[in-house]
Coordinates of C-alpha atoms in Angstrom, one line a residue:
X3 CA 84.7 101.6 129.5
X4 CA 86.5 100.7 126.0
X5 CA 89.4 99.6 124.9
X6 CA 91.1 101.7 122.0
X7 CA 93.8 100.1 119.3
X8 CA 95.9 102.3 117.8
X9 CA 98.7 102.7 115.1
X10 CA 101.2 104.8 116.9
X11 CA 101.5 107.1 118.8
X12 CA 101.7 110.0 116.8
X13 CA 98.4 112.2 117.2
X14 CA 96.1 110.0 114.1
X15 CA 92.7 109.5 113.6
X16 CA 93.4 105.9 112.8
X17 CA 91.9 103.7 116.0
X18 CA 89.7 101.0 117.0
X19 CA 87.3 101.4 119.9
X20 CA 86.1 98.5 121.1
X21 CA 83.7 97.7 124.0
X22 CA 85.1 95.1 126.3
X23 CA 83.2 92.0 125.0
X24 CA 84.3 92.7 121.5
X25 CA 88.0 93.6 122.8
X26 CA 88.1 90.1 124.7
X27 CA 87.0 88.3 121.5
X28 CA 89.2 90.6 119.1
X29 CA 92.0 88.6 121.3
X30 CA 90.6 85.1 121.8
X31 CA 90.5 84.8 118.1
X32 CA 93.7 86.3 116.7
X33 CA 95.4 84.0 119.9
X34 CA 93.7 80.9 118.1
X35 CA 94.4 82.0 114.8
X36 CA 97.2 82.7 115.3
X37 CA 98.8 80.0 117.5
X38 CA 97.6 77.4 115.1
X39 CA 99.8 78.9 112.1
X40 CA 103.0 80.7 114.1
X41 CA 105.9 78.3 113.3
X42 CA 109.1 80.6 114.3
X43 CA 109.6 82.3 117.5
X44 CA 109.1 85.6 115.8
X45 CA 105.7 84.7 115.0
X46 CA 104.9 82.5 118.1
X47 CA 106.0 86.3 120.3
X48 CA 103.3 88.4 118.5
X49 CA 100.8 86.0 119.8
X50 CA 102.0 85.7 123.2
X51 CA 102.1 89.8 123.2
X52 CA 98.5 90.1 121.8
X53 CA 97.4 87.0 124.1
X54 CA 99.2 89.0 127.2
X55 CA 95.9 92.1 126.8
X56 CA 93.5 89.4 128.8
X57 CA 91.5 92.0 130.1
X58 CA 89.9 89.1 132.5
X59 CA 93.5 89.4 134.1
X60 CA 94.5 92.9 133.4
X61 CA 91.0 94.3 134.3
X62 CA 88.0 95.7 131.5
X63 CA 88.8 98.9 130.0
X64 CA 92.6 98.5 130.2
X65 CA 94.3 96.3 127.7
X66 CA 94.2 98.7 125.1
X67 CA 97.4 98.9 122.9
X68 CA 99.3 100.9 120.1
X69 CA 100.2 98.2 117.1
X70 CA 103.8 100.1 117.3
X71 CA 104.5 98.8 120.1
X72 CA 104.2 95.1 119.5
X73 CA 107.9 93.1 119.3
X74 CA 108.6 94.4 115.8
X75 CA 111.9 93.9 114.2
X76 CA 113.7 96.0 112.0
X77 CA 114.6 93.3 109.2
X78 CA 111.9 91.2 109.3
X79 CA 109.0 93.4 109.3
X80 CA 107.4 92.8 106.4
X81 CA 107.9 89.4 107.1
X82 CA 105.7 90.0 110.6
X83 CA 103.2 92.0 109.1
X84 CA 102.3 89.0 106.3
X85 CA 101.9 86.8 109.8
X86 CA 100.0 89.3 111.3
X87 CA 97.4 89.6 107.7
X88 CA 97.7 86.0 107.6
X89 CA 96.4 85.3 111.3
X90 CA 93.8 87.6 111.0
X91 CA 92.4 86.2 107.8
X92 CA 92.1 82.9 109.9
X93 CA 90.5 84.7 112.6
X94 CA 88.0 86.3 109.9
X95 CA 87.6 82.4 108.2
X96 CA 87.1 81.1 112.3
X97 CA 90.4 79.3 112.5
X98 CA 90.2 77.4 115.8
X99 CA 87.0 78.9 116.9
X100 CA 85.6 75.6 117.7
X101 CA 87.8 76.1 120.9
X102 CA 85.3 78.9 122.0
X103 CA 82.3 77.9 124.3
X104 CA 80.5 81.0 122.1
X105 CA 79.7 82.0 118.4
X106 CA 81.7 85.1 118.2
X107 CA 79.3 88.1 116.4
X108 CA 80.8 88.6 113.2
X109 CA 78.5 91.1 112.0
X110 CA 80.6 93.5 115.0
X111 CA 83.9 91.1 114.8
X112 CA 84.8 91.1 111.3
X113 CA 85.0 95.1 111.0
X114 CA 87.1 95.3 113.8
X115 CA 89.8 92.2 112.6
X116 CA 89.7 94.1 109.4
X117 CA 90.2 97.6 111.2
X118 CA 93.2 96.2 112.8
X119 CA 94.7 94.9 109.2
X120 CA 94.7 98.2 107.9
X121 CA 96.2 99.9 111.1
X122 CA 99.2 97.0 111.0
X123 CA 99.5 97.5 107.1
X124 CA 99.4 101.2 107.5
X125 CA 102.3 100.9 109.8
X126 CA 105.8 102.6 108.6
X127 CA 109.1 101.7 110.3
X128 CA 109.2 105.7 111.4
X129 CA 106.7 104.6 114.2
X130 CA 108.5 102.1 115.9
X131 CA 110.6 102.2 118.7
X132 CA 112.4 98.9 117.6
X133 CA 114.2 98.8 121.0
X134 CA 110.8 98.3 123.1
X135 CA 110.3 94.9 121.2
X136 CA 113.7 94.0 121.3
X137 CA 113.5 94.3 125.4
X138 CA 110.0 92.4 125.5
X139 CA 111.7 89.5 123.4
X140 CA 114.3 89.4 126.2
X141 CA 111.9 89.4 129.0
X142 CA 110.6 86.9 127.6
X143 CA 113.3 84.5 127.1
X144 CA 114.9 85.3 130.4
X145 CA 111.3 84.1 131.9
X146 CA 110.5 80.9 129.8
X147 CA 111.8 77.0 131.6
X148 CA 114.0 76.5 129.3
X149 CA 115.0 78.7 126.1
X150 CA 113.2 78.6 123.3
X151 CA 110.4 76.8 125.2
X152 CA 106.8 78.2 124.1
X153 CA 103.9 75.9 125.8
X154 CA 100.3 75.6 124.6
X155 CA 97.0 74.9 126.7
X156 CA 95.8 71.4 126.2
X157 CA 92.4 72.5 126.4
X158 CA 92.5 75.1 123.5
X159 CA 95.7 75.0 121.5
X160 CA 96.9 78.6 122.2
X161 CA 100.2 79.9 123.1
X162 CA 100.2 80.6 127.0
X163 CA 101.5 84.2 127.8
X164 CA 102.7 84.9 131.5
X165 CA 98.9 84.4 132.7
X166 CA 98.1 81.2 131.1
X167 CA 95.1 81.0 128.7
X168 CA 93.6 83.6 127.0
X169 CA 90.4 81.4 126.0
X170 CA 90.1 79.4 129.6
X171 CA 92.4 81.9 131.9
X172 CA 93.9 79.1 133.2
X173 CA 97.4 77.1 132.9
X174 CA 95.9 73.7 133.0
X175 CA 96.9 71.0 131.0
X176 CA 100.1 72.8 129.4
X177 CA 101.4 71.1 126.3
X178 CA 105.2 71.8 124.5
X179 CA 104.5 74.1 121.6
X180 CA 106.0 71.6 119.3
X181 CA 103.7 68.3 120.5
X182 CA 101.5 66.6 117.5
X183 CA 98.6 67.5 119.7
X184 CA 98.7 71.5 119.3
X185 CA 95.8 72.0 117.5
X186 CA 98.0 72.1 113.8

């Protein structure tokens, strides 16, 4: 089984297959990446929604996902797609990899983290259904403790989706998104 990233769903032969190791690092290290650098809630949602295809939760072979989907918004896009270039840079440059109990292969990661920069830069507003993110974001909220509330695992420094960790799959020592000790 594989997991398969695409654009959009519009028929395209833009995608990234992935077996399920590399899809399950692909994750771990935009998540850490990316949690170390998101600073609004905008940015802080795109890593909860990547870090929410755990395949150790969902189950191997199923977490793939269409880049259109993700919580886009309609006037800040650009603004979300610079995030999404700038997390994956630090995922490429091993931002927060010292978190893993592994050495990620970059000789199989790197193409796919650059893979998915071009399918998010080739994105065009036509694509999105802006109303799917809009509902996730409200899920979301209507789910957290207390609004506005976006807690990070003591352990590893990532933003905990509805599962807990997507490094140690677990909720164990959760920390306030905005404590000194969040891995910043």
């Amino acid at each position: 089984m594989a997991n398969t990233i695409t654009r959009s769903d519009a028929e395209t032969d833009q995608e990234i297959r992935c077996s399920n190791g590399l899809f399950s690092v692909v994750i771990s290290v935009l998540t850490l990446s990316g949690s170390r650098i998101a600073r609004t809630s905008d940015e802080k949602d795109f890593i909860i929604w990547l870090a929410e295809h755990d395949q150790s939760v969902l189950g191997s072979g199923t977490c793939g996902f269409t880049i259109s989907e993700m919580p886009w918004s309609r006037d800040r896009m650009q603004l979300e797609k610079s995030f999404l270039d700038t997390t994956i840079e630090g995922a490429i440059r091993c931002l927060g990899w010292g978190m893993l109990d592994y050495t990620p292969n970059v000789t199989m990661l790197e193409p796919a983290l650059n893979q998915f920069r071009t399918l998010v830069n080739e994105l065009q507003e036509t694509e999105i259904d802006f109303a799917v993110g809009q509902l996730w974001r409200e899920e979301q909220e209507a789910e957290r403790t207390l609004p506005g509330e976006y807690p990070v695992c003591g352990q590893h420094h990532v933003l905990l989706c509805w599962h807990g960790c997507v490094v140690c799959h677990e909720n164990a020592g959760i920390l306030p998104a905005d404590s000194d000790s969040n891995g910043r």
